CSV table of C-alpha atoms and ligand atoms in Angstrom, one decimal:
chain,number,residue,atom,x,y,z
N,1,MET,CA,-182.8,54.2,-13.1
N,2,SER,CA,-182.9,50.9,-10.7
N,3,ILE,CA,-186.1,50.4,-10.2
N,4,GLN,CA,-188.5,48.5,-8.0
N,5,GLN,CA,-192.1,47.6,-8.7
N,6,GLY,CA,-194.6,49.0,-6.6
N,7,SER,CA,-195.0,52.4,-5.0
N,8,ASP,CA,-196.7,54.0,-1.5
N,9,ASN,CA,-199.1,56.1,-2.6
N,10,GLN,CA,-202.9,55.9,-4.1
N,11,ASN,CA,-201.7,56.9,-7.3
N,12,GLN,CA,-199.3,54.3,-9.1
N,13,SER,CA,-196.3,55.2,-10.7
N,14,ILE,CA,-196.7,52.9,-14.2
N,15,HIS,CA,-192.8,52.6,-14.0
N,16,GLY,CA,-191.9,51.5,-10.5
N,17,LEU,CA,-189.3,53.6,-7.8
N,18,TRP,CA,-186.0,54.2,-7.8
N,19,THR,CA,-184.3,51.9,-5.1
N,20,ASN,CA,-183.1,54.8,-2.9
N,21,ARG,CA,-182.5,58.5,-3.0
N,22,TRP,CA,-178.9,58.4,-4.5
N,23,MET,CA,-180.3,57.5,-7.6
N,24,PHE,CA,-182.6,59.8,-7.6
N,25,VAL,CA,-180.6,62.5,-6.7
N,26,LEU,CA,-177.7,60.9,-9.9
N,27,ALA,CA,-180.8,60.7,-12.7
N,28,ALA,CA,-181.2,64.3,-11.7
N,29,THR,CA,-177.9,65.5,-11.0
N,30,GLY,CA,-176.5,63.7,-14.8
N,31,SER,CA,-179.7,65.8,-15.6
N,32,ALA,CA,-178.4,69.5,-14.0
N,33,VAL,CA,-175.1,69.3,-14.7
N,34,GLY,CA,-174.2,69.6,-17.9
N,35,LEU,CA,-174.5,71.5,-21.0
N,36,GLY,CA,-175.5,75.0,-19.9
N,37,ASN,CA,-172.3,74.2,-16.7
N,38,ILE,CA,-169.3,74.5,-18.3
N,39,TRP,CA,-170.0,75.8,-22.3
N,40,LYS,CA,-173.5,78.2,-21.0
N,41,PHE,CA,-172.2,79.1,-18.1
N,42,PRO,CA,-169.5,80.9,-18.0
N,43,TYR,CA,-170.1,82.3,-21.4
N,44,ILE,CA,-173.2,84.1,-21.2
N,45,THR,CA,-171.0,85.7,-17.3
N,46,GLY,CA,-168.8,86.6,-20.0
N,47,GLU,CA,-170.7,88.8,-22.5
N,48,ASN,CA,-173.2,89.8,-19.4
N,49,GLY,CA,-170.2,91.5,-17.3
N,50,GLY,CA,-169.7,88.2,-14.3
N,51,GLY,CA,-170.0,89.7,-11.0
N,52,ALA,CA,-173.1,91.2,-11.1
N,53,PHE,CA,-174.4,88.6,-13.1
N,54,VAL,CA,-172.7,85.8,-11.4
N,55,LEU,CA,-174.7,87.2,-8.4
N,56,VAL,CA,-178.6,87.3,-9.8
N,57,TYR,CA,-177.6,84.1,-11.3
N,58,LEU,CA,-176.8,82.6,-7.8
N,59,LEU,CA,-180.0,84.3,-6.3
N,60,CYS,CA,-182.6,83.0,-8.7
N,61,VAL,CA,-180.9,79.9,-7.9
N,62,ALA,CA,-181.5,80.1,-4.4
N,63,VAL,CA,-185.3,82.2,-4.1
N,64,ILE,CA,-186.5,80.6,-7.4
N,65,GLY,CA,-184.7,77.7,-8.4
N,66,ILE,CA,-184.9,75.7,-4.4
N,67,PRO,CA,-188.0,76.6,-4.4
N,68,ILE,CA,-189.3,74.9,-8.0
N,69,MET,CA,-187.4,72.2,-7.8
N,70,MET,CA,-189.0,70.7,-4.8
N,71,THR,CA,-192.2,71.4,-6.6
N,72,GLU,CA,-191.9,70.1,-9.6
N,73,VAL,CA,-190.5,66.6,-7.3
N,74,LEU,CA,-193.3,67.3,-5.3
N,75,LEU,CA,-196.2,67.6,-8.4
N,76,GLY,CA,-193.9,64.3,-9.8
N,77,ARG,CA,-194.6,62.6,-7.0
N,78,ARG,CA,-198.3,63.5,-6.2
N,79,GLY,CA,-198.8,62.4,-9.8
N,80,ARG,CA,-196.9,59.5,-10.8
N,81,SER,CA,-197.4,60.3,-14.7
N,82,THR,CA,-195.4,61.4,-17.4
N,83,PRO,CA,-195.7,65.9,-16.1
N,84,ILE,CA,-199.3,65.8,-18.2
N,85,ASN,CA,-200.7,63.2,-16.6
N,86,THR,CA,-199.6,63.6,-13.6
N,87,ILE,CA,-200.8,67.7,-13.4
N,88,ARG,CA,-204.5,66.2,-14.8
N,89,ARG,CA,-204.1,63.6,-11.8
N,90,LEU,CA,-203.9,66.7,-9.5
N,91,CYS,CA,-206.7,69.4,-11.3
N,92,ASP,CA,-209.3,66.8,-10.1
N,93,GLU,CA,-207.6,65.5,-7.1
N,94,ALA,CA,-207.4,69.1,-5.9
N,95,SER,CA,-210.7,69.7,-8.1
N,96,ALA,CA,-209.1,72.5,-10.7
N,97,SER,CA,-209.7,73.2,-14.3
N,98,ARG,CA,-207.4,71.1,-16.1
N,99,PHE,CA,-206.4,74.7,-17.4
N,100,TRP,CA,-202.3,73.8,-16.2
N,101,VAL,CA,-202.2,70.4,-17.6
N,102,VAL,CA,-200.8,73.1,-20.0
N,103,ILE,CA,-197.8,73.7,-18.2
N,104,GLY,CA,-196.9,69.3,-19.4
N,105,TRP,CA,-197.6,70.9,-22.8
N,106,PHE,CA,-195.5,73.8,-23.0
N,107,GLY,CA,-192.9,72.3,-21.2
N,108,MET,CA,-192.8,69.0,-23.2
N,109,LEU,CA,-192.6,71.5,-26.6
N,110,ALA,CA,-189.4,73.4,-24.8
N,111,GLY,CA,-187.5,70.5,-24.4
N,112,LEU,CA,-188.0,69.5,-27.3
N,113,LEU,CA,-186.5,72.8,-28.6
N,114,ILE,CA,-184.0,73.3,-26.4
N,115,LEU,CA,-183.0,69.6,-27.2
N,116,SER,CA,-182.2,71.1,-31.5
N,117,PHE,CA,-180.1,73.2,-30.3
N,118,TYR,CA,-178.3,71.8,-27.1
N,119,SER,CA,-177.6,67.7,-29.7
N,120,VAL,CA,-175.4,71.2,-32.0
N,121,ILE,CA,-173.4,71.7,-29.2
N,122,GLY,CA,-173.3,67.6,-28.1
N,123,GLY,CA,-171.8,67.9,-31.3
N,124,TRP,CA,-168.9,70.4,-30.7
N,125,ALA,CA,-167.9,68.4,-27.9
N,126,LEU,CA,-167.7,65.3,-29.6
N,127,VAL,CA,-166.3,66.5,-32.6
N,128,TYR,CA,-163.0,67.8,-29.8
N,129,ILE,CA,-162.7,63.9,-28.6
N,130,PRO,CA,-161.0,63.3,-31.6
N,131,ASN,CA,-159.8,67.3,-32.6
N,132,ALA,CA,-158.0,66.4,-29.0
N,133,MET,CA,-156.6,62.8,-29.1
N,134,SER,CA,-155.1,63.2,-32.5
N,135,GLY,CA,-152.8,66.0,-30.2
N,136,MET,CA,-154.0,69.1,-32.7
N,137,PHE,CA,-154.0,71.9,-29.0
N,138,SER,CA,-150.5,71.0,-28.4
N,139,GLY,CA,-148.2,74.4,-28.3
N,140,SER,CA,-150.9,75.4,-30.6
N,141,THR,CA,-151.5,79.4,-30.0
N,142,ALA,CA,-154.6,81.5,-29.3
N,143,GLU,CA,-155.0,82.0,-33.0
N,144,GLN,CA,-154.7,78.4,-34.2
N,145,VAL,CA,-157.7,77.2,-31.6
N,146,ALA,CA,-159.2,79.7,-33.0
N,147,GLU,CA,-159.2,78.7,-36.7
N,148,ILE,CA,-160.0,75.7,-35.8
N,149,PHE,CA,-162.9,76.1,-34.1
N,150,ASN,CA,-164.7,79.2,-37.0
N,151,GLY,CA,-163.6,76.0,-39.3
N,152,LEU,CA,-166.3,73.9,-37.4
N,153,LEU,CA,-168.6,76.0,-37.2
N,154,ALA,CA,-168.6,77.2,-41.2
N,155,SER,CA,-168.4,73.8,-41.9
N,156,PRO,CA,-172.7,72.9,-42.2
N,157,GLY,CA,-171.7,68.9,-43.3
N,158,THR,CA,-169.5,68.1,-40.2
N,159,LEU,CA,-172.3,70.1,-38.1
N,160,LEU,CA,-175.1,68.4,-39.3
N,161,PHE,CA,-172.9,65.5,-39.7
N,162,TRP,CA,-171.8,65.1,-35.4
N,163,HIS,CA,-175.0,66.9,-35.0
N,164,SER,CA,-176.6,63.8,-35.9
N,165,VAL,CA,-174.3,61.6,-33.9
N,166,PHE,CA,-175.5,62.5,-30.8
N,167,MET,CA,-178.8,63.1,-31.6
N,168,LEU,CA,-178.6,58.9,-31.9
N,169,MET,CA,-176.3,58.2,-29.0
N,170,THR,CA,-179.2,60.3,-27.3
N,171,MET,CA,-182.4,58.2,-29.0
N,172,THR,CA,-180.6,54.6,-28.7
N,173,ILE,CA,-180.3,55.5,-24.3
N,174,VAL,CA,-183.6,56.8,-24.1
N,175,ALA,CA,-185.6,53.2,-26.8
N,176,ARG,CA,-183.2,51.8,-24.7
N,177,GLY,CA,-184.9,53.3,-21.3
N,178,VAL,CA,-183.0,55.5,-19.3
N,179,GLU,CA,-182.4,52.8,-16.6
N,180,LYS,CA,-179.8,50.2,-19.2
N,181,GLY,CA,-178.1,53.2,-20.2
N,182,ILE,CA,-176.6,55.7,-19.0
N,183,GLU,CA,-177.5,55.3,-14.7
N,184,LYS,CA,-173.5,53.5,-14.9
N,185,ALA,CA,-171.3,55.5,-16.4
N,186,VAL,CA,-173.1,59.3,-14.3
N,187,ARG,CA,-171.9,57.3,-11.7
N,188,ILE,CA,-168.3,56.6,-12.2
N,189,LEU,CA,-167.8,59.9,-15.3
N,190,MET,CA,-169.5,62.6,-12.6
N,191,PRO,CA,-167.5,62.7,-10.2
N,192,VAL,CA,-164.0,62.3,-12.5
N,193,LEU,CA,-164.9,64.9,-14.0
N,194,PHE,CA,-165.6,67.4,-10.6
N,195,VAL,CA,-161.5,66.5,-10.4
N,196,LEU,CA,-160.6,66.7,-13.6
N,197,LEU,CA,-162.6,70.8,-13.6
N,198,LEU,CA,-161.0,70.6,-9.8
N,199,VAL,CA,-157.6,69.9,-11.6
N,200,MET,CA,-158.0,72.2,-14.2
N,201,VAL,CA,-158.8,74.9,-11.6
N,202,GLY,CA,-155.6,74.1,-9.8
N,203,TYR,CA,-154.0,74.2,-13.3
N,204,ALA,CA,-155.1,78.0,-14.0
N,205,MET,CA,-153.9,79.0,-10.2
N,206,ASN,CA,-150.6,79.0,-11.9
N,207,LEU,CA,-151.1,81.3,-14.5
N,208,GLY,CA,-150.9,84.7,-13.4
N,209,GLU,CA,-154.1,86.6,-14.0
N,210,PHE,CA,-155.6,83.9,-11.7
N,211,ALA,CA,-156.9,86.8,-9.0
N,212,ARG,CA,-158.3,88.9,-12.5
N,213,GLY,CA,-160.5,85.7,-13.3
N,214,VAL,CA,-161.5,86.1,-9.2
N,215,ALA,CA,-162.4,89.4,-9.4
N,216,PHE,CA,-164.1,88.6,-13.1
N,217,LEU,CA,-166.7,86.4,-11.1
N,218,PHE,CA,-167.4,87.9,-7.9
N,219,LYS,CA,-167.1,90.7,-7.8
N,220,PRO,CA,-170.0,92.4,-8.9
N,221,ASP,CA,-170.2,95.6,-10.8
N,222,PHE,CA,-173.0,96.4,-11.5
N,223,SER,CA,-173.1,99.2,-14.0
N,224,ALA,CA,-172.2,96.1,-16.1
N,225,LEU,CA,-175.5,94.1,-16.0
N,226,SER,CA,-178.2,95.5,-17.8
N,227,ALA,CA,-182.8,94.0,-17.7
N,228,ASN,CA,-182.3,91.5,-19.6
N,229,GLY,CA,-179.2,90.2,-18.3
N,230,VAL,CA,-181.1,89.2,-15.2
N,231,LEU,CA,-184.0,88.3,-18.0
N,232,ILE,CA,-180.6,85.7,-19.1
N,233,ALA,CA,-179.5,85.7,-15.7
N,234,MET,CA,-182.3,84.0,-14.3
N,235,GLY,CA,-183.2,81.8,-17.9
N,236,HIS,CA,-180.2,80.5,-17.2
N,237,ALA,CA,-181.6,79.6,-13.3
N,238,PHE,CA,-183.9,77.5,-15.1
N,239,PHE,CA,-181.6,75.4,-17.7
N,240,THR,CA,-178.7,74.9,-16.0
N,241,LEU,CA,-181.2,72.9,-12.8
N,242,SER,CA,-183.2,71.4,-15.6
N,243,LEU,CA,-186.4,73.7,-14.9
N,244,GLY,CA,-189.9,74.6,-15.6
N,245,MET,CA,-189.8,71.7,-18.3
N,246,GLY,CA,-191.6,68.8,-16.4
N,247,ALA,CA,-187.6,66.6,-16.7
N,248,ILE,CA,-187.4,67.2,-12.7
N,249,MET,CA,-190.9,66.2,-12.6
N,250,ILE,CA,-191.1,62.8,-14.7
N,251,TYR,CA,-187.7,61.7,-12.0
N,252,GLY,CA,-189.2,63.0,-9.5
N,253,ALA,CA,-192.5,60.0,-10.5
N,254,TYR,CA,-189.9,57.4,-9.6
N,255,LEU,CA,-188.8,58.7,-5.8
N,256,PRO,CA,-190.0,57.0,-2.7
N,257,LYS,CA,-191.9,57.7,-0.7
N,258,ASP,CA,-190.1,58.6,3.0
N,259,VAL,CA,-187.6,61.1,0.4
N,260,SER,CA,-187.1,64.6,1.6
N,261,ILE,CA,-187.8,66.8,-1.6
N,262,ALA,CA,-186.8,69.0,0.4
N,263,LYS,CA,-182.6,68.1,0.8
N,264,VAL,CA,-182.3,65.9,-2.1
N,265,SER,CA,-183.3,69.9,-3.9
N,266,ILE,CA,-181.1,71.3,-2.4
N,267,ILE,CA,-178.4,68.7,-2.9
N,268,ILE,CA,-178.8,68.8,-6.9
N,269,ALA,CA,-178.9,72.8,-7.5
N,270,VAL,CA,-175.7,73.4,-4.4
N,271,ALA,CA,-173.9,70.9,-6.3
N,272,ASP,CA,-174.8,72.0,-10.1
N,273,THR,CA,-173.7,74.7,-9.0
N,274,LEU,CA,-170.1,74.5,-7.5
N,275,VAL,CA,-169.5,72.8,-11.1
N,276,ALA,CA,-170.9,75.8,-12.9
N,277,LEU,CA,-168.1,78.3,-10.4
N,278,LEU,CA,-165.9,75.4,-10.8
N,279,ALA,CA,-166.5,75.6,-14.9
N,280,GLY,CA,-165.8,79.9,-14.6
N,281,LEU,CA,-162.6,79.2,-11.9
N,282,ALA,CA,-161.0,77.2,-14.6
N,283,ILE,CA,-161.8,79.7,-17.7
N,284,PHE,CA,-161.7,82.9,-17.4
N,285,PRO,CA,-157.8,83.0,-16.1
N,286,ILE,CA,-156.6,81.1,-19.2
N,287,VAL,CA,-159.1,83.9,-21.0
N,288,PHE,CA,-156.9,86.8,-19.1
N,289,ALA,CA,-154.1,85.0,-19.7
N,290,ASN,CA,-154.3,84.5,-22.7
N,291,GLY,CA,-155.0,88.2,-23.6
N,292,LEU,CA,-158.5,87.0,-25.1
N,293,GLU,CA,-162.0,88.1,-24.2
N,294,PRO,CA,-164.6,86.9,-21.7
N,295,SER,CA,-167.5,88.6,-24.3
N,296,ALA,CA,-166.3,85.5,-26.6
N,297,GLY,CA,-169.8,83.7,-27.3
N,298,PRO,CA,-171.1,80.8,-27.5
N,299,GLY,CA,-167.2,79.0,-28.9
N,300,LEU,CA,-165.2,80.2,-24.8
N,301,ILE,CA,-164.9,77.0,-23.7
N,302,PHE,CA,-163.7,76.1,-26.7
N,303,VAL,CA,-161.2,78.2,-27.5
N,304,THR,CA,-160.0,79.4,-24.0
N,305,LEU,CA,-159.6,75.4,-22.6
N,306,PRO,CA,-157.4,74.0,-26.0
N,307,ILE,CA,-155.0,77.0,-25.9
N,308,ALA,CA,-154.4,75.1,-21.8
N,309,PHE,CA,-155.0,71.3,-22.8
N,310,GLY,CA,-152.1,72.0,-25.1
N,311,GLN,CA,-149.7,74.2,-22.4
N,312,MET,CA,-149.8,71.5,-20.3
N,313,PRO,CA,-148.0,68.7,-19.6
N,314,GLY,CA,-150.0,65.6,-20.2
N,315,GLY,CA,-152.0,67.6,-22.0
N,316,VAL,CA,-154.1,65.1,-24.3
N,317,PHE,CA,-154.8,63.1,-22.0
N,318,PHE,CA,-157.0,65.3,-19.9
N,319,SER,CA,-158.4,66.8,-22.7
N,320,THR,CA,-159.6,63.8,-24.5
N,321,LEU,CA,-160.8,62.7,-21.1
N,322,PHE,CA,-161.8,67.1,-21.4
N,323,PHE,CA,-164.5,65.9,-24.2
N,324,VAL,CA,-165.8,62.6,-23.2
N,325,LEU,CA,-166.6,63.3,-20.2
N,326,LEU,CA,-167.8,67.0,-21.5
N,327,SER,CA,-169.6,64.7,-23.9
N,328,PHE,CA,-171.5,62.3,-21.2
N,329,ALA,CA,-172.5,65.4,-18.8
N,330,ALA,CA,-174.4,67.0,-21.9
N,331,LEU,CA,-175.3,63.0,-22.9
N,332,SER,CA,-177.2,62.6,-19.7
N,333,SER,CA,-179.4,65.9,-19.8
N,334,ALA,CA,-180.6,65.3,-23.0
N,335,ILE,CA,-182.0,61.7,-22.3
N,336,SER,CA,-184.4,63.8,-20.0
N,337,LEU,CA,-185.7,67.2,-22.0
N,338,VAL,CA,-186.6,64.2,-24.5
N,339,GLU,CA,-188.2,61.5,-21.7
N,340,PRO,CA,-190.9,63.3,-20.5
N,341,VAL,CA,-192.5,64.0,-24.5
N,342,VAL,CA,-190.7,60.4,-25.4
N,343,THR,CA,-192.8,58.7,-21.9
N,344,TRP,CA,-195.6,60.2,-23.1
N,345,LEU,CA,-196.7,58.5,-26.8
N,346,VAL,CA,-195.8,55.2,-25.7
N,347,GLU,CA,-198.1,56.0,-22.8
N,348,ASN,CA,-201.3,57.6,-23.9
N,349,LYS,CA,-200.2,56.7,-27.7
N,350,LYS,CA,-199.3,54.0,-27.6
N,351,MET,CA,-196.6,53.5,-28.8
N,352,SER,CA,-193.3,51.2,-28.2
N,353,ARG,CA,-190.6,53.2,-26.9
N,354,VAL,CA,-188.2,52.8,-29.8
N,355,ARG,CA,-191.3,54.6,-32.4
N,356,ALA,CA,-191.7,57.2,-30.1
N,357,SER,CA,-187.7,57.8,-29.8
N,358,THR,CA,-187.2,57.4,-33.9
N,359,LEU,CA,-190.6,60.0,-34.3
N,360,ALA,CA,-189.6,62.5,-31.7
N,361,GLY,CA,-185.4,62.2,-31.8
N,362,PHE,CA,-186.9,62.3,-36.0
N,363,VAL,CA,-188.9,65.5,-35.3
N,364,ILE,CA,-186.1,67.6,-33.1
N,365,TRP,CA,-182.7,66.5,-35.4
N,366,CYS,CA,-185.2,68.2,-38.0
N,367,ILE,CA,-185.2,71.7,-36.0
N,368,GLY,CA,-181.2,71.2,-35.0
N,369,ILE,CA,-180.7,71.5,-38.7
N,370,GLY,CA,-182.0,75.5,-38.5
N,371,THR,CA,-179.1,76.0,-35.2
N,372,VAL,CA,-176.7,74.2,-37.6
N,373,LEU,CA,-177.2,76.4,-40.5
N,374,SER,CA,-176.9,80.0,-37.6
N,375,PHE,CA,-173.5,79.6,-37.5
N,376,ASN,CA,-172.6,79.9,-41.0
N,377,VAL,CA,-175.0,80.0,-44.3
N,378,THR,CA,-178.1,82.1,-42.3
N,379,SER,CA,-175.4,83.4,-39.4
N,380,ALA,CA,-177.1,86.7,-41.4
N,381,VAL,CA,-180.0,86.1,-40.7
N,382,THR,CA,-181.6,87.8,-38.0
N,383,VAL,CA,-185.0,89.0,-36.2
N,384,PHE,CA,-184.1,91.5,-33.1
N,385,GLU,CA,-180.0,91.4,-34.3
N,386,LYS,CA,-180.5,87.0,-32.9
N,387,THR,CA,-179.7,84.3,-35.3
N,388,PHE,CA,-181.9,81.3,-35.5
N,389,PHE,CA,-180.2,79.8,-32.1
N,390,ASP,CA,-180.0,82.9,-30.8
N,391,LEU,CA,-183.1,84.0,-30.7
N,392,LEU,CA,-184.1,79.4,-30.4
N,393,ASP,CA,-182.6,79.6,-27.2
N,394,PHE,CA,-183.1,82.6,-25.8
N,395,ILE,CA,-187.1,82.1,-25.8
N,396,ALA,CA,-186.5,78.6,-25.1
N,397,THR,CA,-184.9,79.1,-21.7
N,398,ASN,CA,-185.9,82.6,-21.3
N,399,ILE,CA,-189.1,82.9,-21.4
N,400,MET,CA,-190.4,79.2,-21.9
N,401,LEU,CA,-188.4,77.3,-18.7
N,402,PRO,CA,-189.3,80.6,-16.3
N,403,LEU,CA,-192.9,81.2,-17.3
N,404,GLY,CA,-193.8,76.6,-16.5
N,405,GLY,CA,-192.2,77.7,-13.9
N,406,LEU,CA,-194.2,80.5,-13.3
N,407,ALA,CA,-197.6,78.5,-13.6
N,408,MET,CA,-195.4,75.3,-11.4
N,409,ALA,CA,-195.1,77.5,-8.8
N,410,LEU,CA,-198.6,79.1,-8.6
N,411,PHE,CA,-200.4,75.8,-9.2
N,412,ALA,CA,-199.2,74.2,-6.4
N,413,GLY,CA,-198.9,77.9,-4.0
N,414,TRP,CA,-203.2,78.2,-4.7
N,415,PHE,CA,-204.7,75.5,-6.5
N,416,LEU,CA,-203.1,72.4,-4.8
N,417,PRO,CA,-204.2,71.8,-1.4
N,418,ARG,CA,-202.0,72.9,1.0
N,419,LEU,CA,-202.7,69.4,3.4
N,420,ILE,CA,-201.4,66.7,-0.4
N,421,SER,CA,-197.5,69.9,-0.4
N,422,ALA,CA,-197.5,69.3,3.6
N,423,ASP,CA,-198.0,66.2,2.6
N,424,GLU,CA,-195.5,64.8,0.2
N,425,LEU,CA,-193.2,67.5,1.4
N,426,SER,CA,-193.0,65.8,4.6
N,427,MET,CA,-191.7,68.3,6.7
N,428,GLY,CA,-195.1,69.1,8.7
N,429,GLN,CA,-196.3,72.4,9.0
N,430,GLY,CA,-193.3,73.5,10.3
N,431,ALA,CA,-191.2,76.0,9.2
N,432,GLY,CA,-189.6,74.3,6.8
N,433,PHE,CA,-192.5,73.9,5.0
N,434,ARG,CA,-193.7,77.7,5.6
N,435,VAL,CA,-190.7,79.0,3.5
N,436,TRP,CA,-190.9,77.4,0.9
N,437,TRP,CA,-195.0,77.8,1.2
N,438,PHE,CA,-194.3,81.3,1.3
N,439,LEU,CA,-191.9,81.5,-1.9
N,440,VAL,CA,-193.7,79.7,-3.7
N,441,ARG,CA,-197.0,81.0,-3.0
N,442,TYR,CA,-195.5,85.0,-3.5
N,443,ILE,CA,-191.6,85.1,-4.2
N,444,THR,CA,-191.3,83.1,-7.3
N,445,PRO,CA,-193.9,83.9,-9.2
N,446,CYS,CA,-193.7,88.3,-8.2
N,447,ALA,CA,-189.7,87.4,-8.6
N,448,VAL,CA,-190.2,85.5,-12.0
N,449,VAL,CA,-193.1,88.0,-13.6
N,450,LEU,CA,-191.1,91.1,-11.8
N,451,VAL,CA,-187.2,90.4,-13.9
N,452,PHE,CA,-190.1,89.9,-17.2
N,453,LEU,CA,-191.4,93.8,-17.0
N,454,ASN,CA,-188.4,95.1,-16.2
N,455,ALA,CA,-186.5,93.0,-19.3
N,456,THR,CA,-189.8,94.2,-21.9
N,457,LYS,CA,-188.8,97.6,-19.9
N,458,ILE,CA,-192.7,98.1,-18.8
N,459,ILE,CA,-191.5,98.8,-15.4
R,501,LIG,N1,-179.9,71.4,-17.8
R,501,LIG,C1,-179.1,70.5,-18.4
R,501,LIG,C2,-178.0,72.0,-18.2
R,501,LIG,O1,-177.2,72.5,-18.1
R,501,LIG,C3,-179.5,71.5,-19.3
R,501,LIG,C4,-181.0,70.8,-19.1
R,501,LIG,C5,-181.8,71.9,-19.6
R,501,LIG,C6,-181.7,69.1,-18.9
R,501,LIG,C7,-183.3,71.4,-19.6
R,501,LIG,C8,-183.5,69.4,-19.3
R,501,LIG,C9,-183.6,69.9,-19.2
R,501,LIG,O2,-177.1,71.6,-19.8
């Protein structure tokens, strides 16, 4: 990030400010667009029946995601610090109980837990780079591609190795400071990823099963969607937009005062959603054209895309490029998952960035071993029919992120003085402000609580 010193708020950011709003949009989009869009969205859509799930997810992005994103950015910009210190400052400013600082603690924990499995999946993307380059997929059948993927899952050593590489890359960037690391890469590689996805969709259009793929994604069949599926759709809205754990709050802390929070939030949410929908449009026609199951689970993109790459002209080039871009997208999300923890260690524990990154990275790497083993050695060990990976993902994504978002909405809607929010959002007290206010005060909290109650079968 290009950061200049100074702040026009009474709260000063000790880390400076983004030079303009595009730097923020870029960093926040880098955080939002990642494995969530390309790996997770297609597979959970496949597992939860398609269209109805997508519709609920889109609704959640609009009614919960965008208002919470605005809330996180506004809290961050007002507090100008790490989530914990930001909330503490705002509690004092609002004369509210310091209880709300729990948002910061909870968020840091969610970030650690999510990165622990995110890194293992990031490792899958990394190992597929040499796989693609070697031409391993050229002319492969669906069975051969599945065999390669299952072979990877069956090998704890290989998974651990690539999980370690991914963590090392992430923590090296974080240790050097986000600004020096990934900024330029994101600026160039994200648009390329977007174009490559368009190419993939173009390819999928010629497969003969495109219409079926489109229908699967966009034709809602509510009998295929369970209460649990609704919870997963809401959790994914938080996950894919990086909300509920403080990542967007910490990026918001560096945002100059004159930027419209509503506009940038909508830009980020739309860009993120487009990437996910493109990924879905590329993948499901391939699934149907090859007689595969949409509900294949976490391996879905790793067993479908290589088939298409293996058949298309220039497949070795395109597949290598694709997995390089996917890895970068994953890295720019991973650094935002751990940034709140590292910055907190630097600010509050007076550690150097390098020490803080090493410590956080090591803890996360250790937890990640649980995920590595859950695909092989401990795959039969389940709690509530979930492996370690499934359980961790479920708790962190579907419970912790929405709870964090709920707390932020309640804090901003009911405890932070209305004038402060209006001042930060700079929309005056007009219709735009009133819509946001109404959403965070009533709609967002009620929606989150209703989905929770529904999933636990209480209502
Ligand atoms: N949004 C990222 C993705 O879709 C994951 C993420 C979640 C990043 C939460 C930061 C915080 O891949």
